[in-house]
Coordinates of C-alpha atoms in Angstrom, one line a residue:
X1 CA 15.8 -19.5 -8.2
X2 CA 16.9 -20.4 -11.6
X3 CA 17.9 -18.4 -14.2
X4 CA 14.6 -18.4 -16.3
X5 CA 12.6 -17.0 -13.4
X6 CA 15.6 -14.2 -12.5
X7 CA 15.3 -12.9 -16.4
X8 CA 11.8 -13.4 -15.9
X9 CA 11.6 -10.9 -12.6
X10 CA 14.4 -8.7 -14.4
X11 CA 12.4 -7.9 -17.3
X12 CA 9.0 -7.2 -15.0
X13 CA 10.8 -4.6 -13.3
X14 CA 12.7 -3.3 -16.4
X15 CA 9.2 -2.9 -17.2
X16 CA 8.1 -0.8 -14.6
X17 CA 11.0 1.3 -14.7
X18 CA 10.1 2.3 -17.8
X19 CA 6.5 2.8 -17.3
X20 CA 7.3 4.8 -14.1
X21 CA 9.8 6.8 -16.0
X22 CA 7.8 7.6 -18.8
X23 CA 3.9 7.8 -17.6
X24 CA 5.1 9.0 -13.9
X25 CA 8.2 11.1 -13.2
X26 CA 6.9 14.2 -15.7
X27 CA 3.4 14.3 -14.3
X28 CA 4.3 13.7 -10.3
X29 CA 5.6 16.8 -9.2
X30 CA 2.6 18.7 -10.4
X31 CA -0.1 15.3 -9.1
X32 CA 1.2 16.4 -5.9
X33 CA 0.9 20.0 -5.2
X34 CA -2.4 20.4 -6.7
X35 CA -3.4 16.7 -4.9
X36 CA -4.7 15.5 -8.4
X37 CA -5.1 11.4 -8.1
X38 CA -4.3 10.3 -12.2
X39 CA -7.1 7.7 -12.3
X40 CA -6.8 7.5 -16.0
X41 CA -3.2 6.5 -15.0
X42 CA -4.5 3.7 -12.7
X43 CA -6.5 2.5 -16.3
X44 CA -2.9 2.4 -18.1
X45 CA -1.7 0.2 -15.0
X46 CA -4.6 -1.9 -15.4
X47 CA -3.9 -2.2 -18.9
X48 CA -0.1 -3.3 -18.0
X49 CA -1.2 -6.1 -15.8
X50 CA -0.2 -4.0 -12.5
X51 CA -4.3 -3.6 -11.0
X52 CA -4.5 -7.4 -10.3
X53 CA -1.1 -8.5 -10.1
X54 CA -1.7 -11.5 -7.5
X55 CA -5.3 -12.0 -9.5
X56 CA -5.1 -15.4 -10.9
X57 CA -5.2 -15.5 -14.7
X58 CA -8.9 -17.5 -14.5
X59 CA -10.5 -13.9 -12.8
X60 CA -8.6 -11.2 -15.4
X61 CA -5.2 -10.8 -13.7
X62 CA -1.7 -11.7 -14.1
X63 CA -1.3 -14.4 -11.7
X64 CA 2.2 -13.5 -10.4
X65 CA 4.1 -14.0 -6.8
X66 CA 4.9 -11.6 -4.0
X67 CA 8.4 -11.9 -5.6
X68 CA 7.1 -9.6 -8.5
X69 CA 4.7 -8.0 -6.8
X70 CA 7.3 -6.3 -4.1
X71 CA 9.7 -5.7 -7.2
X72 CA 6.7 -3.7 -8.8
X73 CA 6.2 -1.6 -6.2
X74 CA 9.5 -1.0 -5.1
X75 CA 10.0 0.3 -9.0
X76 CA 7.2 2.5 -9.1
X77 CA 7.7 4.1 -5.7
X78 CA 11.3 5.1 -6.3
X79 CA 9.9 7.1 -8.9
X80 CA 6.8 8.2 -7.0
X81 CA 5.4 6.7 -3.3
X82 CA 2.0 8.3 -3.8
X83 CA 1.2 6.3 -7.0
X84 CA 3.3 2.9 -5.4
X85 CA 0.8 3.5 -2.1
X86 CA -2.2 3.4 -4.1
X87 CA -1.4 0.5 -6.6
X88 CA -0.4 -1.5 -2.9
X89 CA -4.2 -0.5 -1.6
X90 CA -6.0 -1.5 -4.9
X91 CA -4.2 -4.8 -4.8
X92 CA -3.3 -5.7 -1.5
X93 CA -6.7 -4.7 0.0
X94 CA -10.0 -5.0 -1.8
X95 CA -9.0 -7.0 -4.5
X96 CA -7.1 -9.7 -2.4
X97 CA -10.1 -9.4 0.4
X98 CA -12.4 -10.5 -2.6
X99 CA -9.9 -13.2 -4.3
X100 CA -9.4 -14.3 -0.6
X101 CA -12.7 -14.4 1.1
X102 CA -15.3 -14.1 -1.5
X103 CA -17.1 -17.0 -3.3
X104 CA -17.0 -17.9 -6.8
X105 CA -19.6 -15.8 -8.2
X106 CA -18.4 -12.7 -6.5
X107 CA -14.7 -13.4 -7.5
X108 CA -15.8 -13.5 -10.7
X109 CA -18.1 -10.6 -10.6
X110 CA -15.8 -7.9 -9.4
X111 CA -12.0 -9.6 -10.0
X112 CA -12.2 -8.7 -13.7
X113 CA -13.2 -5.3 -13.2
X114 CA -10.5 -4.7 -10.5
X115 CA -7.4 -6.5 -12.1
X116 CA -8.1 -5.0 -15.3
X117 CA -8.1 -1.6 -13.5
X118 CA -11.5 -0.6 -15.0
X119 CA -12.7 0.2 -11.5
X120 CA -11.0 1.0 -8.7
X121 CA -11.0 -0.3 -5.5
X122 CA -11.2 0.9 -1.6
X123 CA -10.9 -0.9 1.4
X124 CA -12.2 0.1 4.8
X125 CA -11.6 -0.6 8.2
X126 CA -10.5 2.8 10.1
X127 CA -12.9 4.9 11.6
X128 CA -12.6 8.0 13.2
X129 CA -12.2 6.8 17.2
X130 CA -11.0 3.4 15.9
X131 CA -8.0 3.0 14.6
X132 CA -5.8 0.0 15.6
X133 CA -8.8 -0.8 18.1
X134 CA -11.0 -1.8 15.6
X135 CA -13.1 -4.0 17.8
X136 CA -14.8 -0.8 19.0
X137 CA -16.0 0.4 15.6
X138 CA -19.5 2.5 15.7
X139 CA -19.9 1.6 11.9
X140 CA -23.1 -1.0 12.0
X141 CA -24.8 -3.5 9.6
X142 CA -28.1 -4.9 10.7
X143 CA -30.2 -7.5 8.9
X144 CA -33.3 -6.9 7.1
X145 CA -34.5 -10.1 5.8
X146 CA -32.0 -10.3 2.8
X147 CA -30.2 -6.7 3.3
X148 CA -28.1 -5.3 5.4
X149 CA -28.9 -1.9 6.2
X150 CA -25.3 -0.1 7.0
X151 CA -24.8 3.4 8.6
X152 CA -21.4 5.0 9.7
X153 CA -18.4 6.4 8.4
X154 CA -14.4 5.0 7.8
X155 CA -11.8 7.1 7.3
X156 CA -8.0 7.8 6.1
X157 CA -9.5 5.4 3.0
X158 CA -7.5 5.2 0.1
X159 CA -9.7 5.9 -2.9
X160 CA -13.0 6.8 -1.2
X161 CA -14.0 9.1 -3.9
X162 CA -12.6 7.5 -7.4
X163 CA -13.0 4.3 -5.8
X164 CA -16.5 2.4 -7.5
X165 CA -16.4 -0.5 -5.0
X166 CA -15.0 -0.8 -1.4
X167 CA -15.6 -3.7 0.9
X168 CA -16.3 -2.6 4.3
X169 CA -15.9 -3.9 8.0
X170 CA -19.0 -3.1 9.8
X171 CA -20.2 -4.1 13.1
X172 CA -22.6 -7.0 13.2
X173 CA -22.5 -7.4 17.3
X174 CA -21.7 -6.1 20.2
X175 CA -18.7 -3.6 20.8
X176 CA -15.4 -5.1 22.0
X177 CA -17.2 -8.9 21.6
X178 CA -15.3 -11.3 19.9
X179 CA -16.5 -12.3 16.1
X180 CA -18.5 -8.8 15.9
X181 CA -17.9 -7.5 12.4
X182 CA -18.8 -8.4 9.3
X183 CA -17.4 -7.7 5.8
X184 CA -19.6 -6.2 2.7
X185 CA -18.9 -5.3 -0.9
X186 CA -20.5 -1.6 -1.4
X187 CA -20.9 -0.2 -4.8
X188 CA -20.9 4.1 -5.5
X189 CA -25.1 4.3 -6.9
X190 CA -25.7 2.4 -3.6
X191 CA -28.3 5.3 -2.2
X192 CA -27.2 6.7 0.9
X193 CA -23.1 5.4 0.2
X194 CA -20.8 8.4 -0.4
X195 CA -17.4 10.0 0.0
X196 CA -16.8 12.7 2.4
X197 CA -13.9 14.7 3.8
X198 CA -10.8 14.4 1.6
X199 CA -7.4 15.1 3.6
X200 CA -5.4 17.4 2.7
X201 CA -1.9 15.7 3.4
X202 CA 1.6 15.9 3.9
X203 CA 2.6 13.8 1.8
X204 CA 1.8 11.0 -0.8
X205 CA -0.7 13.7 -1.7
X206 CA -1.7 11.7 -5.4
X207 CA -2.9 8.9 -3.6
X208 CA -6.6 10.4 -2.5
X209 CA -7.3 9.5 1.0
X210 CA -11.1 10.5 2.1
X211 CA -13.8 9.1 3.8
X212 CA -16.6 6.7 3.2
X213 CA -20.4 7.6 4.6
X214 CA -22.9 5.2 5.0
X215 CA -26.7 6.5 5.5
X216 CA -28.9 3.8 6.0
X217 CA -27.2 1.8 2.6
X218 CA -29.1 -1.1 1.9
X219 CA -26.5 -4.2 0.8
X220 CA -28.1 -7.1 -0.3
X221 CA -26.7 -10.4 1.2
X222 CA -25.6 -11.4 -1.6
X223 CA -22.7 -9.0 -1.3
X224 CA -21.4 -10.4 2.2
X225 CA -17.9 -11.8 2.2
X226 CA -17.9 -15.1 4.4
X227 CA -19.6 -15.8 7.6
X228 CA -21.3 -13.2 9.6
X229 CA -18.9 -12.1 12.6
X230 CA -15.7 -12.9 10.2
X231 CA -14.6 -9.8 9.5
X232 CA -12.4 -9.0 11.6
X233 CA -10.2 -12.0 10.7
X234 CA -10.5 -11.9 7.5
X235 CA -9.2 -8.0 7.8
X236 CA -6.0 -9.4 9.9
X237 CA -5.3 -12.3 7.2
X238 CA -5.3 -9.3 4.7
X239 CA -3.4 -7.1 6.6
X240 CA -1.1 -9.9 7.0
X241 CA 0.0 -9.6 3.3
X242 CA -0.5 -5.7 3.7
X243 CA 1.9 -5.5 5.2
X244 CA 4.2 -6.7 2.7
X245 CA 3.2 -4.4 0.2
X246 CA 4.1 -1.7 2.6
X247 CA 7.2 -3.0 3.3
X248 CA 7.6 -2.9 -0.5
X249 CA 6.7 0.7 -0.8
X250 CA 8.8 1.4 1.8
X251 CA 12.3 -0.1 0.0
X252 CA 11.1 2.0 -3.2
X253 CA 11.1 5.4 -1.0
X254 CA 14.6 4.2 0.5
X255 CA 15.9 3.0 -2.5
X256 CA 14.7 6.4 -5.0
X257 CA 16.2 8.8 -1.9
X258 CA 19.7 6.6 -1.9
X259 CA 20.3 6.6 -5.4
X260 CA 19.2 10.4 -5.7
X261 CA 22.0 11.0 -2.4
X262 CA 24.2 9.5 -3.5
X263 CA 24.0 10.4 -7.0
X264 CA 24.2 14.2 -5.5
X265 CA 26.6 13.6 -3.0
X266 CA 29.2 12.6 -6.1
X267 CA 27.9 15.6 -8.0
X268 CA 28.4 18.4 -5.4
X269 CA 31.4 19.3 -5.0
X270 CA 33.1 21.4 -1.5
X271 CA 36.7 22.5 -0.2
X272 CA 38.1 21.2 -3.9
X273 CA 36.3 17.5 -3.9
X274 CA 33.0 15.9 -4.2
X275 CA 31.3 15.8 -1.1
X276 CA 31.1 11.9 -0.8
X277 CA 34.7 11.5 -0.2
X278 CA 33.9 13.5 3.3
X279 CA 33.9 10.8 6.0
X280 CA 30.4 12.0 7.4
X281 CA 28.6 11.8 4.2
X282 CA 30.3 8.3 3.0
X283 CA 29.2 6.7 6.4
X284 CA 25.9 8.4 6.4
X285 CA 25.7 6.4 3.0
X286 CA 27.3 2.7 3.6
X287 CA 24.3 3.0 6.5
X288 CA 21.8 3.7 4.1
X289 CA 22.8 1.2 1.5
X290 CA 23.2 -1.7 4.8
X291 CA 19.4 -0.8 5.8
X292 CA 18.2 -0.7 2.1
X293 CA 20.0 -4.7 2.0
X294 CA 18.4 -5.5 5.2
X295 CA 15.1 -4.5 4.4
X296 CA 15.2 -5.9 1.5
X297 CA 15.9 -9.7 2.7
X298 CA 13.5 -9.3 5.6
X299 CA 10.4 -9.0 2.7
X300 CA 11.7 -11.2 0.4
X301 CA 11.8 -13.4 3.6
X302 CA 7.7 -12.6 4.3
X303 CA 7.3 -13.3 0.6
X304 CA 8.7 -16.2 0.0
X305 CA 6.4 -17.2 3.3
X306 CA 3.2 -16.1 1.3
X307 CA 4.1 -17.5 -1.9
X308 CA 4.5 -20.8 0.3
X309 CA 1.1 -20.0 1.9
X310 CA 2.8 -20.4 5.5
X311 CA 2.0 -18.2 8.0
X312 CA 4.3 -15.2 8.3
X313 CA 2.7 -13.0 10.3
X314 CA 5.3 -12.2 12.4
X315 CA 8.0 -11.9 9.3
X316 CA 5.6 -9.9 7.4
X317 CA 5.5 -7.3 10.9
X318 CA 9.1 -7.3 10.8
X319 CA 9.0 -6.4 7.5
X320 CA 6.9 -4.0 7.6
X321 CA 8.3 -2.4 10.8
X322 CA 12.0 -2.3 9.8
X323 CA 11.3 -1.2 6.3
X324 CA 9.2 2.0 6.6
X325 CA 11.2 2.9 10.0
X326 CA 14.4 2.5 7.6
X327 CA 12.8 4.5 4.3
X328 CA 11.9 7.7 7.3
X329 CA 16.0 7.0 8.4
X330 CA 17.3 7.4 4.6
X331 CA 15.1 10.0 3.5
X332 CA 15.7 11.9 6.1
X333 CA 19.5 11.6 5.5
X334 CA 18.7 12.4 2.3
X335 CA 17.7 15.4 2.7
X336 CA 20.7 15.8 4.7
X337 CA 23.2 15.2 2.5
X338 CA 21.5 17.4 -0.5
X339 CA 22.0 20.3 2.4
X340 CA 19.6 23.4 1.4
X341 CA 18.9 22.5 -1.8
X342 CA 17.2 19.1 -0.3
X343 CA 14.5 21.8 1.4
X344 CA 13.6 23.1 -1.5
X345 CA 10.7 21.4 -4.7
X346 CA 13.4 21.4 -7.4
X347 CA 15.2 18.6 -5.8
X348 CA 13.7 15.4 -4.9
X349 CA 14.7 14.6 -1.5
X350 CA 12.0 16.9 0.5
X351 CA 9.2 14.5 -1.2
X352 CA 10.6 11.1 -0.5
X353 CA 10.8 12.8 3.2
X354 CA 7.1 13.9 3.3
X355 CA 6.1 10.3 1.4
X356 CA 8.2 8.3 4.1
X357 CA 6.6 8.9 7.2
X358 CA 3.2 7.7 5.9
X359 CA 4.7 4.0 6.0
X360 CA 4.9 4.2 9.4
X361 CA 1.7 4.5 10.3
X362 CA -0.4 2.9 7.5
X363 CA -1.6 -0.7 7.7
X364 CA -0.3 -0.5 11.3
X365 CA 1.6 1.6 13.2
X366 CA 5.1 1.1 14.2
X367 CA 4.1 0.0 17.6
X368 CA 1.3 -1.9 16.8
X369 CA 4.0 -4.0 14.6
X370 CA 6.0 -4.6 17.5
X371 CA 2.8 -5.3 19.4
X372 CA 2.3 -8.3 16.9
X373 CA 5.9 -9.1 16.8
X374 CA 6.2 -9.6 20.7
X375 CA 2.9 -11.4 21.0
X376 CA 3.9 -14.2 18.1
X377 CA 7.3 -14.5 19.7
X378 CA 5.9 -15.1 23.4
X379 CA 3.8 -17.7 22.5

């Protein structure tokens, strides 16, 4: 990289520092016990370019790389995960499903409003009974002349309620066939499309997770993405750079629970010294700063795949896998090493250990990771 570009990413994520620092870390603590999602926050982030961050600059956004993208996100989530998860849905998932799949009057009908952060957007593909096997999904969309008339429900969707558009997998043939969903843009006003249930969670509690109910919706054609019975590819090739995102999340949750360790760990002080000069707590340390390095290369690794546009499925799994299993590692070490005090609200470890475990199981579980990783190196 040369030295234009390295000043270039520098002063991006000098730039989300500070808008973390100052927008973020004062409001956070509260965003999460009372489970209040800041959507006139999301506006500000829209505002700074952060809504439509892979968005070319021709459809309202700021045309940047993975490179910045994962530096983004790893900024903002070492300040807060909840607000990093939901800026990696927004951008990762429906806008980049549009961007990626739609055509050029629907790129340029909803692209502006998303990167601009004027709406926000959901993405849905989980269901209750169908979660990684999404083949089976009971959600349905059958034609009527040029509608689609959609009934079901997704959940665990990030922004169901604030969210004014989602696109949505739904079944266009027969369970378990192959090519047998279909992907639709659904706007909130649609009759019949609303939220429903939202969870009450353990952690990343500012980033609203509900559901989405469909009751006989009627979605013009027009708001199809691709070819009938393409859904569930074009969900994968999303997922694909998902999982990146994740992975990005992930080294912001490790990296905000290091520095906060570590920073404590030279602070507290036991038997005459500070508690890092212990053995136990210096290892527990050089291991977390070795995984933070590791994961680190892995998803600039995926990226640089992405940015190539070479497939990096399997990298972007690995990624994802050994990042968010790393962040769970180092918070919970964390916590450890911040001994009582980490169990208790006034210091920060106990929420990057309820934020953590979340990136284990979105976008893909752990196993299903490995599932991917195994199947792309037996081929």
């Amino acid at each position: 990289m040369n030295t234009e570009y390295l000043e270039n990413l520098d002063m991006i994520a000098r730039t989300a520092r500070d808008f973390a620092e100052k927008n973020i870390r004062p409001y956070m603590m509260d965003w999460d016990e009372k489970q209040i999602f800041p959507t006139e926050l999301f506006h500000q982030l829209g505002e700074m370019g952060f809504m439509g961050i892979l968005v070319p600059e021709e459809y309202g956004g700021s045309g940047l790389s993975y490179d910045e993208y994962v530096m983004i996100l790893d900024e903002i989530s070492q300040v807060d995960p909840s607000v990093g998860l939901s800026i990696a849905a927004h951008n990762s998932l429906c806008t980049h499903h549009i961007y990626e799949f739609g055509n050029e009057e629907q790129r340029r009908k909803w692209l502006p409003l998303l990167a601009s952060g004027q709406i926000i957007g959901a993405w849905g593909l989980t269901e209750h009974n169908t979660g990684s096997d999404s083949g089976g999904m009971n959600t349905t969309a059958v034609r009527d002349g040029d509608e689609w008339i959609i009934n079901g429900a997704k959940n665990f969707i990030t922004h169901a309620v604030s969210g004014k558009i989602a696109v949505v997998m739904a079944r266009t043939g027969e369970k378990d066939s192959r090519n047998n969903s279909t992907a639709f843009v659904l706007e909130k006003g649609m009759p019949g499309f609303s939220s429903g249930k939202k969870e009450n969670k353990l952690g990343m509690r500012a980033s609203e997770t509900a559901e989405l109910v469909f009751d006989h919706v009627r979605v013009p054609d027009a708001n199809r993405l691709g070819d009938v019975g393409e859904g569930f590819k074009q969900a994968m090739k999303v997922l694909d750079g998902g999982r990146i995102s994740i992975a990005a999340l992930s080294l912001g949750i490790a990296r905000g629970a290091y520095k906060a360790a570590l920073q404590y760990s030279k602070e507290r002080h036991q038997f005459g010294k500070a508690i890092n000069s212990f053995q136990a707590i210096n290892f527990m340390l050089a291991d977390m700063a070795t995984e933070i390095d590791a994961a680190e290369l892995l998803i600039k690794r995926a990226s640089h795949l992405k940015n190539l546009k070479k497939k990096m499925t399997k990298e972007g799994a690995m990624a994802k896998l050994y990042a968010s299993e790393a962040c769970v590692r180092i918070a919970n070490n964390a916590l450890q090493i911040f001994g009582g005090y980490g169990y208790t609200k006034d210091f920060p470890a106990e929420k990057y250990y309820r934020d953590a475990k979340l990136c284990t199981i979105g976008e893909g579980t752990s196993e299903i990771q490995r599932l991917v990783i195994g199947r792309e190196i037996s081929r």
